[in-house]
Amino acid sequence: MKLLEVNNLKKIYSSRFGGNQVQALSNVTFSVEEGEYVAIMGESGSGKTTLLNILASLDKPTSGEVLLEGKNIVAIKESEITAFRRENLGFVFQDFNLLDTFSLKDNIFLPLVLSRKSYKEMKKRLKPIAEKLGIEQILEKFPYEVSGGQKQRAAVARALITDPQLILADEPTGALDSKSTDQLLKLFSDINNEGQTIVMVTHSTKAASHAGRVLFIKDGEVFHQLYRGSMSKEEMFEKISNTLTVITTGGAANE
């Protein structure tokens, strides 16, 4: 079943006085099935961050539509968009976006507080997630007291606690060391295997090789896509590397 449908997405940025126009996305069309794990890759300036911002309803396209379970999120009123985002989407960012004056537990609870859930409900939801992510012992600590990997686990817990339809991850391994990166990628694979749909923008070939499908964006369009199928992570890594080489050298991608 298609959870996310992106149809003919175009985004043109104009300068303040309308003199210069930059086309960030020209005609992006793809869909994501429920339970899929999709990575989006491309060179800097290819449009992948713009695409993620539109999927996150943080930006609106110039034209086209984004359907989440058949609902066009582009058409949602500004007054309703924050609640829609909170109830349907989970976010994992490169720089964690945790509040330093809140404990990890309170950071994780924040979207539920904003949704006016009871404390009893919040505790009930947190327990299995904290166990799964291995952060039960550090919930009372503050972000500045824990490692980057632990911060990112707390950020993943915050994304999961609302039981979102879709997790959007923006360079989630970008600020992590290699050990924490491996732990986070295993974690993403585990939660995806449990049915969570994930769309991740990344520069990392290693991170993308964990996904079930990789979309390559070039010059504001979907240039190519790779499906994992029966490939190992190592084989997927090599395929992704070859495709990125083709993109940077201006060749044509092969299946």
CSV table of C-alpha atoms in Angstrom, one decimal:
chain,number,residue,atom,x,y,z
A,1,MET,CA,0.0,0.0,0.0
A,2,LYS,CA,1.3,3.5,-0.9
A,3,LEU,CA,1.8,5.6,2.2
A,4,LEU,CA,3.5,8.5,0.5
A,5,GLU,CA,2.9,9.8,-3.1
A,6,VAL,CA,4.9,12.7,-4.5
A,7,ASN,CA,3.5,13.9,-7.8
A,8,ASN,CA,5.1,16.4,-10.3
A,9,LEU,CA,6.8,18.4,-7.5
A,10,LYS,CA,8.4,21.7,-8.6
A,11,LYS,CA,10.0,24.3,-6.4
A,12,ILE,CA,11.3,27.6,-7.6
A,13,TYR,CA,13.0,30.1,-5.2
A,14,SER,CA,12.9,33.7,-6.2
A,15,SER,CA,15.1,36.4,-4.8
A,16,ARG,CA,13.6,39.1,-2.6
A,17,PHE,CA,12.8,41.4,-5.5
A,18,GLY,CA,12.0,38.6,-8.0
A,19,GLY,CA,15.1,39.2,-10.1
A,20,ASN,CA,16.8,35.8,-9.9
A,21,GLN,CA,15.0,32.5,-9.8
A,22,VAL,CA,16.5,29.2,-8.8
A,23,GLN,CA,14.8,25.9,-9.6
A,24,ALA,CA,15.5,23.5,-6.8
A,25,LEU,CA,13.1,20.8,-7.9
A,26,SER,CA,11.9,20.5,-11.5
A,27,ASN,CA,9.6,17.4,-11.7
A,28,VAL,CA,9.9,15.0,-8.9
A,29,THR,CA,7.6,12.0,-8.8
A,30,PHE,CA,7.9,8.9,-6.7
A,31,SER,CA,6.0,6.9,-4.1
A,32,VAL,CA,6.9,5.1,-0.8
A,33,GLU,CA,5.1,1.9,0.3
A,34,GLU,CA,4.1,1.5,3.9
A,35,GLY,CA,7.0,-0.2,5.8
A,36,GLU,CA,9.6,0.9,3.2
A,37,TYR,CA,13.0,2.2,4.1
A,38,VAL,CA,14.1,4.7,1.4
A,39,ALA,CA,17.3,6.7,1.3
A,40,ILE,CA,17.6,9.9,-0.8
A,41,MET,CA,21.0,10.8,-2.1
A,42,GLY,CA,22.5,13.5,-4.4
A,43,GLU,CA,25.2,16.1,-4.6
A,44,SER,CA,25.1,19.3,-2.7
A,45,GLY,CA,22.6,21.6,-4.4
A,46,SER,CA,20.8,18.7,-6.1
A,47,GLY,CA,17.5,19.5,-4.3
A,48,LYS,CA,17.3,16.7,-1.8
A,49,THR,CA,17.1,18.9,1.3
A,50,THR,CA,14.4,21.0,-0.4
A,51,LEU,CA,12.5,17.8,-1.1
A,52,LEU,CA,12.8,16.7,2.5
A,53,ASN,CA,11.6,20.1,3.8
A,54,ILE,CA,8.5,19.8,1.5
A,55,LEU,CA,7.8,16.2,2.7
A,56,ALA,CA,8.1,17.5,6.3
A,57,SER,CA,5.6,20.3,5.4
A,58,LEU,CA,8.2,22.8,6.5
A,59,ASP,CA,8.2,24.3,3.0
A,60,LYS,CA,5.6,24.4,0.2
A,61,PRO,CA,6.2,23.5,-3.4
A,62,THR,CA,5.6,25.9,-6.3
A,63,SER,CA,3.4,23.2,-7.8
A,64,GLY,CA,2.7,19.5,-7.5
A,65,GLU,CA,1.3,17.5,-4.6
A,66,VAL,CA,2.5,15.3,-1.6
A,67,LEU,CA,-0.1,12.7,-0.5
A,68,LEU,CA,0.3,11.1,2.9
A,69,GLU,CA,-2.3,8.3,3.1
A,70,GLY,CA,-4.2,10.1,0.3
A,71,LYS,CA,-4.2,13.5,2.1
A,72,ASN,CA,-2.6,16.3,0.2
A,73,ILE,CA,-0.3,17.9,2.8
A,74,VAL,CA,0.5,20.8,0.5
A,75,ALA,CA,-3.2,21.9,0.9
A,76,ILE,CA,-3.3,21.8,4.7
A,77,LYS,CA,-4.1,25.2,6.3
A,78,GLU,CA,-1.2,26.9,8.0
A,79,SER,CA,-3.1,26.9,11.3
A,80,GLU,CA,-3.4,23.1,11.2
A,81,ILE,CA,0.0,22.2,9.8
A,82,THR,CA,1.9,22.0,13.2
A,83,ALA,CA,-0.6,19.6,14.7
A,84,PHE,CA,-0.6,17.5,11.5
A,85,ARG,CA,3.2,17.3,11.6
A,86,ARG,CA,3.3,16.4,15.2
A,87,GLU,CA,0.7,13.6,14.8
A,88,ASN,CA,1.9,12.0,11.6
A,89,LEU,CA,5.6,12.7,11.2
A,90,GLY,CA,8.7,11.9,13.3
A,91,PHE,CA,11.9,13.8,12.8
A,92,VAL,CA,15.6,12.8,13.3
A,93,PHE,CA,18.1,15.6,12.6
A,94,GLN,CA,21.9,15.6,12.1
A,95,ASP,CA,22.3,18.0,15.1
A,96,PHE,CA,19.8,16.2,17.3
A,97,ASN,CA,17.6,19.4,18.0
A,98,LEU,CA,17.4,18.6,21.7
A,99,LEU,CA,16.8,21.3,24.3
A,100,ASP,CA,19.8,21.6,26.7
A,101,THR,CA,17.6,22.9,29.6
A,102,PHE,CA,15.4,19.7,29.4
A,103,SER,CA,16.4,16.2,30.5
A,104,LEU,CA,16.4,13.6,27.8
A,105,LYS,CA,13.2,12.2,29.2
A,106,ASP,CA,11.5,15.7,28.9
A,107,ASN,CA,12.9,16.2,25.4
A,108,ILE,CA,11.3,12.8,24.4
A,109,PHE,CA,8.0,13.7,26.1
A,110,LEU,CA,7.8,17.1,24.4
A,111,PRO,CA,5.6,16.2,21.3
A,112,LEU,CA,3.2,14.4,23.7
A,113,VAL,CA,3.1,17.3,26.0
A,114,LEU,CA,2.2,19.5,23.0
A,115,SER,CA,-0.5,17.0,22.1
A,116,ARG,CA,-1.8,17.2,25.7
A,117,LYS,CA,-1.3,13.6,26.6
A,118,SER,CA,-1.5,12.5,30.2
A,119,TYR,CA,1.7,11.9,32.2
A,120,LYS,CA,0.6,8.3,32.7
A,121,GLU,CA,0.2,7.8,28.9
A,122,MET,CA,3.6,9.4,28.3
A,123,LYS,CA,5.3,7.0,30.8
A,124,LYS,CA,3.5,4.0,29.3
A,125,ARG,CA,4.7,4.9,25.8
A,126,LEU,CA,8.3,5.7,26.8
A,127,LYS,CA,9.1,2.5,28.7
A,128,PRO,CA,9.2,0.0,25.7
A,129,ILE,CA,11.0,2.6,23.5
A,130,ALA,CA,13.6,3.4,26.1
A,131,GLU,CA,14.3,-0.3,26.5
A,132,LYS,CA,14.5,-0.9,22.8
A,133,LEU,CA,17.0,2.0,22.4
A,134,GLY,CA,19.0,1.2,25.5
A,135,ILE,CA,18.6,4.6,27.1
A,136,GLU,CA,16.7,3.7,30.3
A,137,GLN,CA,19.7,4.6,32.5
A,138,ILE,CA,20.3,8.1,31.0
A,139,LEU,CA,16.7,9.5,30.8
A,140,GLU,CA,17.3,11.9,33.7
A,141,LYS,CA,20.5,13.2,32.2
A,142,PHE,CA,20.7,16.4,30.2
A,143,PRO,CA,21.9,16.5,26.5
A,144,TYR,CA,25.3,18.1,27.5
A,145,GLU,CA,26.0,15.2,29.8
A,146,VAL,CA,25.8,12.4,27.2
A,147,SER,CA,27.5,11.3,24.0
A,148,GLY,CA,26.5,12.1,20.5
A,149,GLY,CA,25.3,8.6,20.0
A,150,GLN,CA,23.1,8.8,23.1
A,151,LYS,CA,21.7,12.1,22.0
A,152,GLN,CA,20.7,10.7,18.7
A,153,ARG,CA,19.1,7.7,20.4
A,154,ALA,CA,17.0,10.2,22.5
A,155,ALA,CA,16.1,12.0,19.3
A,156,VAL,CA,15.0,8.7,17.7
A,157,ALA,CA,12.9,8.0,20.8
A,158,ARG,CA,11.3,11.4,20.5
A,159,ALA,CA,10.5,10.6,16.9
A,160,LEU,CA,9.0,7.2,17.7
A,161,ILE,CA,6.9,8.2,20.8
A,162,THR,CA,4.1,9.7,18.7
A,163,ASP,CA,3.8,6.5,16.7
A,164,PRO,CA,4.2,8.4,13.5
A,165,GLN,CA,3.2,7.2,10.0
A,166,LEU,CA,6.5,8.3,8.6
A,167,ILE,CA,10.0,9.0,10.0
A,168,LEU,CA,12.0,11.7,8.1
A,169,ALA,CA,15.7,11.6,8.9
A,170,ASP,CA,18.0,14.4,7.7
A,171,GLU,CA,21.7,13.2,7.7
A,172,PRO,CA,21.1,11.3,10.9
A,173,THR,CA,24.7,9.9,11.1
A,174,GLY,CA,26.4,13.2,10.1
A,175,ALA,CA,27.5,14.1,13.6
A,176,LEU,CA,28.3,10.6,14.9
A,177,ASP,CA,31.5,8.6,15.2
A,178,SER,CA,31.8,5.3,13.4
A,179,LYS,CA,30.7,3.2,16.4
A,180,SER,CA,27.6,5.4,17.1
A,181,THR,CA,26.8,5.4,13.3
A,182,ASP,CA,26.8,1.6,13.2
A,183,GLN,CA,24.5,1.5,16.3
A,184,LEU,CA,22.1,4.0,14.8
A,185,LEU,CA,21.9,2.2,11.4
A,186,LYS,CA,21.2,-1.1,13.1
A,187,LEU,CA,18.5,0.7,15.1
A,188,PHE,CA,16.9,2.1,12.0
A,189,SER,CA,17.0,-1.3,10.4
A,190,ASP,CA,15.4,-2.9,13.5
A,191,ILE,CA,12.5,-0.3,13.7
A,192,ASN,CA,12.0,-0.6,9.9
A,193,ASN,CA,11.8,-4.4,10.3
A,194,GLU,CA,9.0,-3.8,12.9
A,195,GLY,CA,7.0,-1.9,10.2
A,196,GLN,CA,8.1,1.7,10.6
A,197,THR,CA,8.3,3.6,7.3
A,198,ILE,CA,11.5,5.7,7.0
A,199,VAL,CA,12.7,8.3,4.5
A,200,MET,CA,16.3,9.4,5.0
A,201,VAL,CA,18.3,12.0,3.3
A,202,THR,CA,22.0,11.2,3.5
A,203,HIS,CA,25.4,11.9,1.9
A,204,SER,CA,26.7,8.6,3.5
A,205,THR,CA,27.0,5.6,1.2
A,206,LYS,CA,27.3,3.5,4.3
A,207,ALA,CA,24.0,4.8,5.7
A,208,ALA,CA,22.2,4.5,2.4
A,209,SER,CA,23.4,0.9,2.0
A,210,HIS,CA,21.1,-0.1,4.9
A,211,ALA,CA,18.0,1.1,3.1
A,212,GLY,CA,15.8,-1.1,0.9
A,213,ARG,CA,15.8,1.5,-1.9
A,214,VAL,CA,17.9,4.5,-2.8
A,215,LEU,CA,16.6,7.4,-4.8
A,216,PHE,CA,19.3,9.6,-6.5
A,217,ILE,CA,18.4,13.2,-7.1
A,218,LYS,CA,20.2,15.2,-9.8
A,219,ASP,CA,19.4,18.7,-11.0
A,220,GLY,CA,16.1,18.7,-9.2
A,221,GLU,CA,14.8,15.4,-10.6
A,222,VAL,CA,14.8,11.7,-9.7
A,223,PHE,CA,17.8,10.6,-11.8
A,224,HIS,CA,17.9,6.9,-10.8
A,225,GLN,CA,16.8,4.4,-8.2
A,226,LEU,CA,18.3,1.3,-6.8
A,227,TYR,CA,16.4,-1.6,-5.1
A,228,ARG,CA,18.2,-3.8,-2.6
A,229,GLY,CA,16.4,-7.0,-3.4
A,230,SER,CA,18.6,-9.9,-2.4
A,231,MET,CA,21.8,-7.8,-2.3
A,232,SER,CA,24.0,-7.7,0.8
A,233,LYS,CA,24.9,-4.4,2.4
A,234,GLU,CA,28.4,-4.7,0.8
A,235,GLU,CA,26.9,-5.2,-2.7
A,236,MET,CA,24.5,-2.4,-2.1
A,237,PHE,CA,27.3,-0.2,-1.0
A,238,GLU,CA,29.2,-0.9,-4.2
A,239,LYS,CA,26.2,-0.2,-6.4
A,240,ILE,CA,25.5,3.1,-4.7
A,241,SER,CA,29.2,4.1,-5.0
A,242,ASN,CA,29.1,3.3,-8.7
A,243,THR,CA,25.9,5.3,-9.2
A,244,LEU,CA,27.3,8.3,-7.4
A,245,THR,CA,30.4,8.2,-9.6
A,246,VAL,CA,28.2,8.2,-12.7
A,247,ILE,CA,26.2,11.2,-11.3
A,248,THR,CA,29.4,13.2,-10.6
A,249,THR,CA,31.0,12.4,-14.0
A,250,GLY,CA,27.8,13.0,-16.0
A,251,GLY,CA,27.2,9.5,-17.4
A,252,ALA,CA,24.1,7.5,-17.6
A,253,ALA,CA,23.0,5.1,-14.8
A,254,ASN,CA,22.6,1.4,-15.4
A,255,GLU,CA,20.3,-0.9,-13.6
